[in-house]
Short mmCIF file of C-alpha atoms and ligand atoms in Angstrom, two decimals:
data_model
loop_
_atom_site.label_atom_id
_atom_site.label_comp_id
_atom_site.label_asym_id
_atom_site.label_seq_id
_atom_site.Cartn_x
_atom_site.Cartn_y
_atom_site.Cartn_z
CA MET P 1 0.00 0.00 0.00
CA ALA P 2 2.85 2.35 0.81
CA SER P 3 4.13 2.03 -2.74
CA LEU P 4 0.67 2.74 -4.10
CA ILE P 5 0.50 5.94 -2.15
CA SER P 6 3.98 7.03 -3.11
CA ASN P 7 3.07 6.51 -6.76
CA LEU P 8 0.06 8.70 -6.39
CA SER P 9 1.67 12.03 -7.08
CA SER P 10 2.77 10.84 -10.48
CA THR P 11 -0.72 9.67 -11.40
CA ILE P 12 -2.45 12.85 -10.35
CA SER P 13 -3.00 15.22 -13.16
CA ARG P 14 -3.98 18.82 -12.69
CA LEU P 15 -5.78 19.82 -15.85
CA THR P 16 -6.16 23.36 -16.99
CA LEU P 17 -9.55 24.56 -18.15
CA LEU P 18 -9.88 23.73 -21.81
CA PRO P 19 -12.62 24.55 -24.33
CA LYS P 20 -15.58 22.20 -24.34
CA PRO P 21 -14.53 19.01 -26.11
CA SER P 22 -16.45 17.77 -29.09
CA LEU P 23 -16.45 14.24 -27.70
CA HIS P 24 -19.92 12.70 -27.75
CA PHE P 25 -20.92 9.46 -26.24
CA SER P 26 -22.49 6.94 -28.57
CA VAL P 27 -25.57 5.98 -26.61
CA LYS P 28 -26.21 2.27 -26.90
CA THR P 29 -29.72 1.09 -26.21
CA LEU P 30 -29.67 -2.04 -24.13
CA GLY P 31 -32.76 -4.19 -24.45
CA LYS P 32 -32.47 -5.34 -20.87
CA PHE P 33 -30.13 -4.61 -18.03
CA GLU P 34 -26.93 -6.50 -18.32
CA VAL P 35 -26.34 -6.04 -14.68
CA ASP P 36 -25.69 -9.69 -13.93
CA ARG P 37 -22.87 -9.63 -16.47
CA LYS P 38 -21.40 -6.59 -14.75
CA LEU P 39 -21.81 -7.90 -11.25
CA ARG P 40 -20.68 -11.40 -12.17
CA GLY P 41 -22.53 -12.69 -9.14
CA PRO P 42 -25.94 -13.23 -7.67
CA ILE P 43 -28.35 -10.35 -8.00
CA SER P 44 -29.76 -9.12 -4.76
CA PRO P 45 -33.49 -9.79 -4.35
CA PHE P 46 -33.71 -6.11 -3.46
CA PHE P 47 -32.10 -5.02 -6.67
CA ARG P 48 -34.90 -3.38 -8.53
CA VAL P 49 -35.67 -0.65 -10.96
CA SER P 50 -36.86 2.30 -8.99
CA THR P 51 -37.19 5.99 -9.41
CA ASN P 52 -37.54 6.34 -5.66
CA TYR P 53 -33.86 7.09 -5.15
CA ASP P 54 -34.22 7.84 -1.46
CA VAL P 55 -34.94 4.21 -0.86
CA ALA P 56 -33.09 2.74 -3.79
CA HIS P 57 -29.72 4.14 -2.71
CA PHE P 58 -30.00 2.35 0.57
CA SER P 59 -31.83 -0.83 -0.28
CA SER P 60 -29.25 -2.65 1.77
CA CYS P 61 -28.67 -6.30 1.20
CA PRO P 62 -25.71 -7.64 3.12
CA LYS P 63 -25.82 -10.84 1.05
CA ALA P 64 -25.23 -9.03 -2.21
CA LYS P 65 -21.44 -9.27 -2.06
CA THR P 66 -20.09 -10.09 -5.47
CA MET P 67 -18.89 -13.65 -5.63
CA ASN P 68 -17.35 -15.56 -8.47
CA ALA P 69 -18.25 -19.13 -9.40
CA LEU P 70 -15.94 -20.47 -6.66
CA GLY P 71 -17.68 -18.39 -4.05
CA GLN P 72 -14.68 -16.05 -3.66
CA ASP P 73 -15.11 -12.31 -3.45
CA GLU P 74 -14.83 -10.89 -6.94
CA GLU P 75 -12.61 -7.91 -7.49
CA LEU P 76 -14.51 -4.76 -8.36
CA VAL P 77 -13.29 -1.91 -10.54
CA VAL P 78 -15.16 1.30 -9.75
CA LEU P 79 -15.10 4.75 -11.33
CA GLY P 80 -15.58 7.56 -8.78
CA ILE P 81 -16.75 11.04 -9.77
CA GLU P 82 -16.64 14.14 -7.53
CA THR P 83 -17.97 17.62 -8.39
CA SER P 84 -19.54 18.84 -5.14
CA CYS P 85 -17.50 22.04 -4.84
CA ASP P 86 -14.66 23.49 -6.90
CA ASP P 87 -12.65 20.42 -7.94
CA THR P 88 -13.66 18.21 -10.83
CA ALA P 89 -12.25 14.81 -9.92
CA ALA P 90 -12.41 11.24 -11.15
CA ALA P 91 -10.55 8.07 -10.28
CA VAL P 92 -10.61 4.35 -10.90
CA VAL P 93 -10.06 2.10 -7.88
CA ARG P 94 -10.05 -1.65 -7.37
CA SER P 95 -11.73 -3.27 -4.40
CA ASN P 96 -8.30 -4.55 -3.24
CA GLY P 97 -7.41 -0.88 -2.64
CA GLU P 98 -5.30 -0.40 -5.74
CA ILE P 99 -5.64 3.12 -7.13
CA LEU P 100 -5.51 2.72 -10.88
CA SER P 101 -5.79 6.43 -11.64
CA GLN P 102 -6.59 9.77 -10.07
CA VAL P 103 -7.34 12.98 -11.99
CA VAL P 104 -8.19 16.36 -10.48
CA SER P 105 -9.00 19.55 -12.35
CA SER P 106 -8.99 22.46 -9.94
CA GLN P 107 -10.67 25.83 -10.41
CA ALA P 108 -7.73 27.76 -8.99
CA ASP P 109 -8.08 30.65 -11.44
CA LEU P 110 -11.75 31.10 -10.56
CA LEU P 111 -10.96 31.00 -6.83
CA VAL P 112 -8.47 33.83 -7.26
CA ARG P 113 -10.83 35.86 -9.50
CA TYR P 114 -13.92 35.57 -7.28
CA GLY P 115 -12.22 35.17 -3.88
CA GLY P 116 -14.27 32.02 -3.25
CA VAL P 117 -16.51 29.53 -5.00
CA ALA P 118 -19.16 31.19 -7.22
CA PRO P 119 -21.70 28.39 -7.87
CA LYS P 120 -22.65 29.35 -11.44
CA MET P 121 -19.02 29.80 -12.52
CA ALA P 122 -18.05 26.59 -10.75
CA GLU P 123 -20.84 24.71 -12.56
CA GLU P 124 -19.61 25.98 -15.93
CA ALA P 125 -16.05 25.04 -15.11
CA HIS P 126 -17.13 21.51 -14.10
CA SER P 127 -19.18 21.15 -17.30
CA LEU P 128 -16.20 22.22 -19.41
CA VAL P 129 -13.85 19.56 -18.09
CA ILE P 130 -15.98 16.69 -16.77
CA ASP P 131 -15.80 14.58 -19.95
CA GLN P 132 -12.03 15.01 -20.19
CA VAL P 133 -11.44 14.29 -16.52
CA VAL P 134 -13.43 11.04 -16.64
CA GLN P 135 -11.84 9.99 -19.93
CA GLU P 136 -8.37 10.68 -18.57
CA ALA P 137 -9.12 8.68 -15.43
CA LEU P 138 -10.16 5.70 -17.58
CA ASP P 139 -7.18 6.06 -19.92
CA LYS P 140 -4.65 6.34 -17.09
CA ALA P 141 -6.17 3.30 -15.45
CA LYS P 142 -5.91 1.48 -18.80
CA VAL P 143 -9.55 0.44 -18.61
CA THR P 144 -12.65 1.17 -20.64
CA GLU P 145 -16.21 1.57 -19.36
CA GLU P 146 -16.73 -2.09 -20.28
CA ASP P 147 -14.26 -3.11 -17.55
CA LEU P 148 -16.08 -1.24 -14.78
CA SER P 149 -18.22 -2.94 -12.14
CA ALA P 150 -20.04 0.24 -11.05
CA VAL P 151 -19.96 4.03 -11.05
CA ALA P 152 -19.88 5.96 -7.76
CA VAL P 153 -20.72 9.65 -7.61
CA THR P 154 -21.10 12.32 -4.93
CA ILE P 155 -24.79 13.20 -4.53
CA GLY P 156 -24.32 15.51 -1.52
CA PRO P 157 -23.71 17.55 0.48
CA GLY P 158 -22.44 20.35 -1.75
CA LEU P 159 -23.54 22.93 -4.26
CA SER P 160 -26.48 21.52 -6.19
CA LEU P 161 -25.45 23.20 -9.45
CA CYS P 162 -22.06 21.50 -9.16
CA LEU P 163 -23.33 18.14 -7.90
CA ARG P 164 -25.64 18.03 -10.93
CA VAL P 165 -22.71 17.99 -13.38
CA GLY P 166 -21.11 14.94 -11.78
CA VAL P 167 -24.36 13.07 -11.28
CA ARG P 168 -25.39 13.64 -14.92
CA LYS P 169 -22.05 12.37 -16.13
CA ALA P 170 -22.15 9.34 -13.83
CA ARG P 171 -25.66 8.47 -14.96
CA LYS P 172 -24.69 8.84 -18.59
CA VAL P 173 -21.77 6.43 -18.21
CA ALA P 174 -23.79 4.03 -16.06
CA GLY P 175 -26.82 4.18 -18.38
CA THR P 176 -24.78 3.70 -21.54
CA TYR P 177 -22.83 0.74 -20.19
CA ALA P 178 -25.55 -0.78 -17.97
CA LEU P 179 -23.58 -0.23 -14.78
CA PRO P 180 -24.99 -0.05 -11.27
CA ILE P 181 -24.57 3.33 -9.64
CA VAL P 182 -23.75 4.25 -6.03
CA GLY P 183 -24.71 7.68 -4.64
CA VAL P 184 -21.99 8.76 -2.20
CA HIS P 185 -22.00 11.12 0.80
CA HIS P 186 -19.03 13.47 0.36
CA MET P 187 -18.12 13.61 4.07
CA GLU P 188 -18.43 9.87 4.55
CA ALA P 189 -16.00 9.52 1.65
CA HIS P 190 -13.48 11.84 3.39
CA ALA P 191 -13.65 9.51 6.42
CA LEU P 192 -13.67 6.15 4.63
CA VAL P 193 -10.71 6.87 2.37
CA ALA P 194 -8.67 6.33 5.55
CA ARG P 195 -9.68 2.65 5.35
CA LEU P 196 -8.11 2.42 1.91
CA VAL P 197 -4.86 3.90 3.21
CA GLU P 198 -4.78 2.00 6.50
CA ARG P 199 -6.25 -1.43 5.90
CA GLU P 200 -6.04 -2.20 9.64
CA LEU P 201 -8.58 0.52 10.36
CA GLN P 202 -11.71 -1.22 11.62
CA PHE P 203 -14.96 0.19 12.95
CA PRO P 204 -15.56 1.73 15.45
CA PHE P 205 -13.31 4.77 15.08
CA ILE P 206 -13.49 8.53 15.62
CA ALA P 207 -13.16 10.93 12.68
CA LEU P 208 -12.43 14.62 12.58
CA LEU P 209 -13.41 15.89 9.14
CA ILE P 210 -12.09 19.37 8.41
CA SER P 211 -12.60 21.10 5.08
CA GLY P 212 -13.75 24.36 3.54
CA GLY P 213 -17.41 23.81 4.31
CA HIS P 214 -17.46 21.26 7.13
CA ASN P 215 -16.09 20.73 10.61
CA LEU P 216 -17.35 17.40 11.85
CA LEU P 217 -16.49 15.12 14.72
CA ILE P 218 -18.09 11.72 14.30
CA LEU P 219 -18.12 8.33 15.89
CA ALA P 220 -18.10 5.82 13.04
CA ARG P 221 -19.71 2.71 14.54
CA ASP P 222 -20.04 0.77 11.31
CA LEU P 223 -20.29 1.38 7.58
CA GLY P 224 -23.06 3.96 7.19
CA HIS P 225 -23.67 4.21 10.94
CA TYR P 226 -22.38 7.46 12.31
CA ILE P 227 -23.01 9.53 15.41
CA GLN P 228 -22.32 13.20 14.99
CA LEU P 229 -20.52 14.31 18.14
CA GLY P 230 -19.96 17.87 16.98
CA THR P 231 -20.19 20.24 14.04
CA THR P 232 -19.68 23.92 13.39
CA ILE P 233 -22.26 26.46 14.43
CA ASP P 234 -21.06 28.87 11.73
CA ASP P 235 -17.89 28.62 9.60
CA ALA P 236 -15.57 25.68 9.06
CA ILE P 237 -11.84 25.91 9.75
CA GLY P 238 -10.97 25.80 6.03
CA GLU P 239 -13.10 28.89 5.44
CA ALA P 240 -11.15 30.68 8.20
CA TYR P 241 -7.84 29.66 6.58
CA ASP P 242 -9.08 30.87 3.18
CA LYS P 243 -10.19 34.28 4.47
CA THR P 244 -7.00 34.73 6.50
CA GLY P 245 -4.97 33.98 3.37
CA LYS P 246 -6.99 36.42 1.30
CA TRP P 247 -6.78 39.26 3.86
CA LEU P 248 -3.03 38.71 4.26
CA GLY P 249 -2.57 39.13 0.49
CA LEU P 250 -1.30 35.55 -0.02
CA ASP P 251 -1.19 33.62 -3.26
CA MET P 252 -4.63 31.96 -3.31
CA ARG P 253 -4.06 29.74 -6.34
CA ARG P 254 -3.75 26.64 -4.14
CA SER P 255 -6.47 28.02 -1.79
CA GLY P 256 -5.72 29.90 1.43
CA GLY P 257 -4.85 26.91 3.63
CA PRO P 258 -1.49 25.89 2.17
CA ALA P 259 -0.46 29.55 1.80
CA VAL P 260 -1.23 30.36 5.45
CA GLU P 261 0.51 27.17 6.62
CA GLU P 262 3.65 28.09 4.68
CA LEU P 263 3.80 31.70 5.90
CA ALA P 264 3.03 30.67 9.50
CA ARG P 265 6.34 28.76 9.61
CA GLU P 266 8.14 32.13 9.58
CA GLY P 267 5.97 33.72 12.26
CA ASP P 268 5.71 33.99 16.04
CA GLU P 269 2.58 32.07 17.06
CA ASN P 270 2.28 33.98 20.33
CA PHE P 271 2.51 37.40 18.76
CA VAL P 272 -1.24 38.08 18.64
CA LYS P 273 -3.30 36.72 21.54
CA PHE P 274 -6.43 35.56 19.73
CA LYS P 275 -9.22 34.19 21.90
CA VAL P 276 -9.88 30.45 21.61
CA PRO P 277 -13.50 29.99 20.44
CA MET P 278 -16.23 28.34 22.55
CA LYS P 279 -14.13 27.78 25.67
CA GLN P 280 -17.25 27.96 27.85
CA HIS P 281 -19.21 25.40 25.76
CA LYS P 282 -18.72 21.93 27.20
CA ASP P 283 -19.57 20.24 23.92
CA CYS P 284 -17.77 19.16 20.75
CA ASN P 285 -19.07 21.91 18.47
CA PHE P 286 -16.94 24.44 16.65
CA SER P 287 -17.12 28.10 15.71
CA TYR P 288 -14.70 29.95 13.45
CA ALA P 289 -16.67 33.09 12.57
CA GLY P 290 -15.44 34.98 15.67
CA LEU P 291 -11.81 34.02 15.07
CA LYS P 292 -12.14 35.25 11.49
CA THR P 293 -13.30 38.63 12.80
CA GLN P 294 -10.42 38.76 15.31
CA VAL P 295 -7.96 38.09 12.47
CA ARG P 296 -9.52 40.79 10.25
CA LEU P 297 -9.28 43.34 13.06
CA ALA P 298 -5.64 42.41 13.77
CA ILE P 299 -4.81 42.80 10.07
CA GLU P 300 -6.51 46.19 9.98
CA SER P 301 -4.71 47.35 13.13
CA LYS P 302 -1.34 46.51 11.55
CA ASN P 303 -2.30 48.44 8.38
CA ILE P 304 -1.61 45.42 6.21
CA ASP P 305 -2.59 46.10 2.61
CA ALA P 306 -3.84 42.87 0.99
CA SER P 307 -3.55 44.47 -2.45
CA ILE P 308 0.23 44.30 -2.02
CA PRO P 309 1.04 40.62 -2.66
CA ILE P 310 3.18 38.98 0.02
CA ALA P 311 5.93 38.49 -2.55
CA SER P 312 6.29 42.29 -2.84
CA ALA P 313 5.96 43.06 0.88
CA GLY P 314 8.91 44.64 2.75
CA SER P 315 10.57 42.60 5.50
CA GLU P 316 8.70 44.27 8.37
CA ASP P 317 5.37 43.94 6.57
CA ARG P 318 6.13 40.30 5.81
CA LYS P 319 7.03 39.64 9.46
CA ALA P 320 3.74 41.17 10.65
CA ARG P 321 1.78 39.00 8.20
CA ALA P 322 3.69 35.88 9.23
CA ASP P 323 3.06 36.57 12.93
CA ILE P 324 -0.69 36.92 12.29
CA ALA P 325 -0.72 33.72 10.18
CA ALA P 326 1.09 31.78 12.92
CA SER P 327 -1.06 33.22 15.74
CA PHE P 328 -4.24 32.42 13.79
CA GLN P 329 -3.10 28.88 13.08
CA ARG P 330 -2.17 28.20 16.71
CA VAL P 331 -5.63 29.18 17.98
CA ALA P 332 -7.56 27.62 15.07
CA VAL P 333 -5.86 24.29 15.76
CA LEU P 334 -6.08 24.63 19.55
CA HIS P 335 -9.86 24.81 19.06
CA LEU P 336 -9.67 21.50 17.16
CA GLU P 337 -7.49 19.95 19.87
CA GLU P 338 -9.84 20.90 22.71
CA LYS P 339 -12.93 19.56 20.97
CA CYS P 340 -11.14 16.40 19.85
CA GLU P 341 -10.14 15.60 23.44
CA ARG P 342 -13.76 15.83 24.55
CA ALA P 343 -14.94 13.80 21.56
CA ILE P 344 -12.46 11.06 22.43
CA GLU P 345 -13.85 10.92 25.99
CA TRP P 346 -17.46 10.77 24.76
CA ALA P 347 -16.73 8.19 22.07
CA MET P 348 -14.68 5.93 24.36
CA LYS P 349 -17.63 5.79 26.76
CA MET P 350 -19.85 4.49 23.95
CA GLU P 351 -17.23 2.31 22.24
CA PRO P 352 -14.30 1.46 24.54
CA SER P 353 -12.65 -0.62 21.78
CA ILE P 354 -11.81 2.44 19.67
CA LYS P 355 -8.17 2.51 18.58
CA HIS P 356 -8.01 5.21 15.91
CA LEU P 357 -8.70 8.86 15.27
CA VAL P 358 -9.04 9.59 11.55
CA VAL P 359 -8.33 13.15 10.45
CA SER P 360 -9.33 13.92 6.88
CA GLY P 361 -10.65 16.68 4.61
CA GLY P 362 -8.57 19.43 2.96
CA VAL P 363 -7.29 20.97 6.22
CA ALA P 364 -5.94 17.58 7.31
CA SER P 365 -3.16 18.00 4.76
CA ASN P 366 -1.69 20.64 7.08
CA GLN P 367 1.46 19.37 8.84
CA TYR P 368 0.94 21.56 11.92
CA VAL P 369 -2.60 20.20 12.34
CA ARG P 370 -1.27 16.65 12.05
CA SER P 371 1.52 17.09 14.55
CA ARG P 372 -0.71 18.78 17.16
CA LEU P 373 -3.41 16.13 16.85
CA ASN P 374 -0.82 13.42 17.04
CA LYS P 375 0.04 14.63 20.54
CA ILE P 376 -3.62 14.35 21.55
CA VAL P 377 -4.04 10.79 20.31
CA GLU P 378 -0.80 9.68 21.94
CA LYS P 379 -2.10 10.98 25.25
CA HIS P 380 -5.14 8.72 24.86
CA ALA P 381 -3.15 5.74 23.56
CA LEU P 382 -4.85 5.98 20.17
CA GLN P 383 -3.39 6.00 16.69
CA LEU P 384 -3.79 8.88 14.24
CA VAL P 385 -4.74 8.00 10.68
CA CYS P 386 -4.27 10.83 8.18
CA PRO P 387 -4.58 10.06 4.49
CA PRO P 388 -1.85 11.61 2.30
CA PRO P 389 -2.62 15.21 1.25
CA SER P 390 -3.80 14.18 -2.23
CA LEU P 391 -6.46 11.99 -0.61
CA CYS P 392 -7.38 14.57 2.08
CA THR P 393 -8.44 17.27 -0.37
CA ASP P 394 -11.39 16.53 -2.65
CA ASN P 395 -10.64 13.62 -4.96
CA GLY P 396 -12.30 10.84 -6.95
CA VAL P 397 -10.50 8.02 -5.12
CA MET P 398 -12.46 8.57 -1.92
CA ILE P 399 -15.72 8.48 -3.88
CA ALA P 400 -14.80 5.29 -5.74
CA TRP P 401 -13.64 3.64 -2.50
CA THR P 402 -16.81 4.59 -0.58
CA GLY P 403 -18.81 3.33 -3.56
CA ILE P 404 -16.93 0.01 -3.30
CA GLU P 405 -17.61 -0.28 0.44
CA HIS P 406 -21.37 0.27 0.01
CA PHE P 407 -21.58 -1.78 -3.17
CA GLN P 408 -20.10 -4.75 -1.32
CA MET P 409 -22.96 -4.39 1.16
CA GLY P 410 -25.52 -4.41 -1.64
CA ARG P 411 -26.28 -0.72 -1.42
CA TYR P 412 -26.55 0.60 -4.95
CA ASP P 413 -29.00 1.63 -7.63
CA PRO P 414 -29.70 -0.21 -10.86
CA PRO P 415 -28.35 1.30 -14.07
CA PRO P 416 -30.23 4.40 -15.17
CA PRO P 417 -32.08 4.28 -18.51
CA ALA P 418 -29.66 4.29 -21.44
CA CYS P 419 -31.26 7.40 -22.92
CA GLU P 420 -32.20 9.39 -19.86
CA PRO P 421 -33.71 12.76 -20.82
CA GLU P 422 -31.54 15.82 -20.09
CA ASP P 423 -34.20 17.22 -17.79
CA ALA P 424 -34.63 14.04 -15.72
CA MET P 425 -35.14 14.72 -12.00
CA LEU P 426 -31.88 14.01 -10.21
CA ASP P 427 -31.47 12.92 -6.63
CA LEU P 428 -29.19 15.65 -5.28
CA ARG P 429 -28.74 16.29 -1.56
CA PRO P 430 -27.07 19.69 -1.06
CA ARG P 431 -27.80 19.63 2.68
CA TRP P 432 -27.39 16.12 3.88
CA PRO P 433 -26.26 15.30 7.44
CA LEU P 434 -24.02 12.29 7.79
CA GLY P 435 -25.16 10.86 11.11
CA GLU P 436 -27.57 11.33 13.94
CA GLU P 437 -26.72 13.98 16.49
CA TYR P 438 -25.37 12.83 19.84
CA ALA P 439 -27.99 14.11 22.28
CA GLU P 440 -25.43 15.49 24.79
CA GLY P 441 -23.67 17.35 22.01
CA ARG P 442 -26.63 19.28 20.67
CA SER P 443 -25.94 22.99 20.54
CA GLU P 444 -28.81 25.44 20.98
CA ALA P 445 -26.94 27.97 18.89
CA ARG P 446 -26.84 25.49 16.04
CA SER P 447 -30.33 24.07 16.19
CA LEU P 448 -31.69 27.57 15.64
CA LYS P 449 -29.74 27.91 12.41
CA THR P 450 -29.88 24.49 10.82
CA ALA P 451 -32.69 23.67 8.45
CA ARG P 452 -32.25 20.01 7.62
CA VAL P 453 -33.30 19.36 4.10
CA HIS P 454 -32.58 15.67 3.85
CA PRO P 455 -32.71 12.85 6.41
CA SER P 456 -29.21 11.77 7.43
CA LEU P 457 -27.37 8.99 5.66
CA THR P 458 -27.42 6.92 8.85
CA SER P 459 -31.17 7.28 9.36
CA LEU P 460 -31.83 6.21 5.75
CA ILE P 461 -29.62 3.15 6.11
CA GLN P 462 -31.23 2.24 9.42
CA ALA P 463 -34.71 2.62 7.93
CA SER P 464 -33.85 0.40 4.98
CA THR P 465 -32.27 -2.22 7.27
CA GLN P 466 -35.42 -2.36 9.38
CA ILE P 467 -37.61 -3.20 6.37
CA MET P 468 -35.30 -6.08 5.44
CA PRO P 469 -36.66 -9.55 6.24
O1 KG4 A 1 -11.92 18.90 1.48
P1 KG4 A 1 -11.61 20.05 0.59
O2 KG4 A 1 -10.64 19.82 -0.54
O3 KG4 A 1 -12.91 20.66 -0.04
C1 KG4 A 1 -14.09 20.81 0.68
O4 KG4 A 1 -14.84 19.82 0.76
O5 KG4 A 1 -14.26 21.92 1.22
O6 KG4 A 1 -11.06 21.22 1.55
C2 KG4 A 1 -10.70 22.47 1.04
C3 KG4 A 1 -10.25 23.31 2.20
C4 KG4 A 1 -9.93 24.75 1.81
O7 KG4 A 1 -10.55 25.61 2.73
C5 KG4 A 1 -8.42 24.82 1.92
O8 KG4 A 1 -7.94 26.09 2.27
C6 KG4 A 1 -8.15 23.81 3.01
O9 KG4 A 1 -9.03 22.76 2.76
N1 KG4 A 1 -6.77 23.34 2.97
C7 KG4 A 1 -5.88 23.60 3.95
C8 KG4 A 1 -4.65 23.03 3.52
N2 KG4 A 1 -4.85 22.45 2.30
C9 KG4 A 1 -6.16 22.65 1.98
N3 KG4 A 1 -6.01 24.25 5.11
C10 KG4 A 1 -4.92 24.34 5.90
N4 KG4 A 1 -3.71 23.85 5.55
C11 KG4 A 1 -3.53 23.19 4.39
N5 KG4 A 1 -2.32 22.71 4.07
ZN1 ZN A 2 -14.34 17.87 0.75
#
């Protein structure tokens, strides 16, 4: 596995935005589903054609593992597609954990131009490159659609305009080649990719998922069974990194996080005494909006001019920016540390056999975050599992892998119609909680703000399991 990971960087391709390709799929009409050929194993009795995707995605059938004629588990080859935010990503992964390809097209130029993700622009950018990204993932993996066992795609949470692009593409491939399709929860995928990297990682485990839009602490009891110990009541840590980077005039082409991390190495982390958020809240929830404001005020008080890029800043100006970056990072991560410690206590009470803390999501690629959290887990005799940076930020591998895990449990949809109309209703879940809230961890501040649009992944899986014979 180590060699697989070390090979990753060479297989990742960062595409630039290119004009819309003239490639068109030849849509084959299949008289009947050739699913049994694709699955090469027994078809689950619950495998059915349904337009009720809420149920169909989670028609769980633990017996539906793919077996060959000798009764051995058959190796799956799954294409994963991710377009929930600003990265267009695809990958091909085998069920033995082998990553056959990984392709990511980032919208760095748009991020710099708009200072964040503009949904309409992001949708256009995804639409421009999606065909190329998927094709390149197949080519690099040296497979064709005919070799695939299934297609996995992010259906939420995320920006619905962006999710739509990936889901359409996935359904087109799956419909054309009669492939089953697995709808994937983006945050579950951030957590489960750790099981691809660390094959020893068994349930139950704790996961801290930190990205641009999410700050989640979960207890993962089993595949699809999650308890949400904490979440953010306002902004996620990645958003705070991004704004800090922007206000400090850093190079945002790789997003704010890596730029702040780099500059912070030069700074004095005790220079500005920022207040640690939510000290008085004895829960596992997060808040980064107040810290953002503290950083903005500190930047204003030092008369830092973000229109002067850091590369052109004088030495004193650069030192002031570095000190703010380091002071911000210290407190932002201290907030993570404090809440993680409490989450470990809560989770160990429920599941004393826990051995691992998984840290994943874009911010988990930060070395300072990793080293601080490593100290926490050591204190509790746990082991830290952090996927490599290319698997922490949004990628297609995590989607393919999560698709494989659910597919092996019989949780998938049948192939879509070969000629699905362009305006077909898609099952997109922009606001989709991962697990059920831990009662002790419920924050009043948060419950006022959160309008849940979709039942959580865990509740859907539990409901479908209960109706099983
Ligand atoms: O998981 P991700 O790729 O996309 C979302 O689902 O949001 O996370 C992106 C976030 C951005 O806010 C970015 O600034 C942050 O992850 N990030 C980092 C680092 N690399 C990416 N934050 C801190 N340090 C990093 N090295
Ligand atoms: Zn993400």
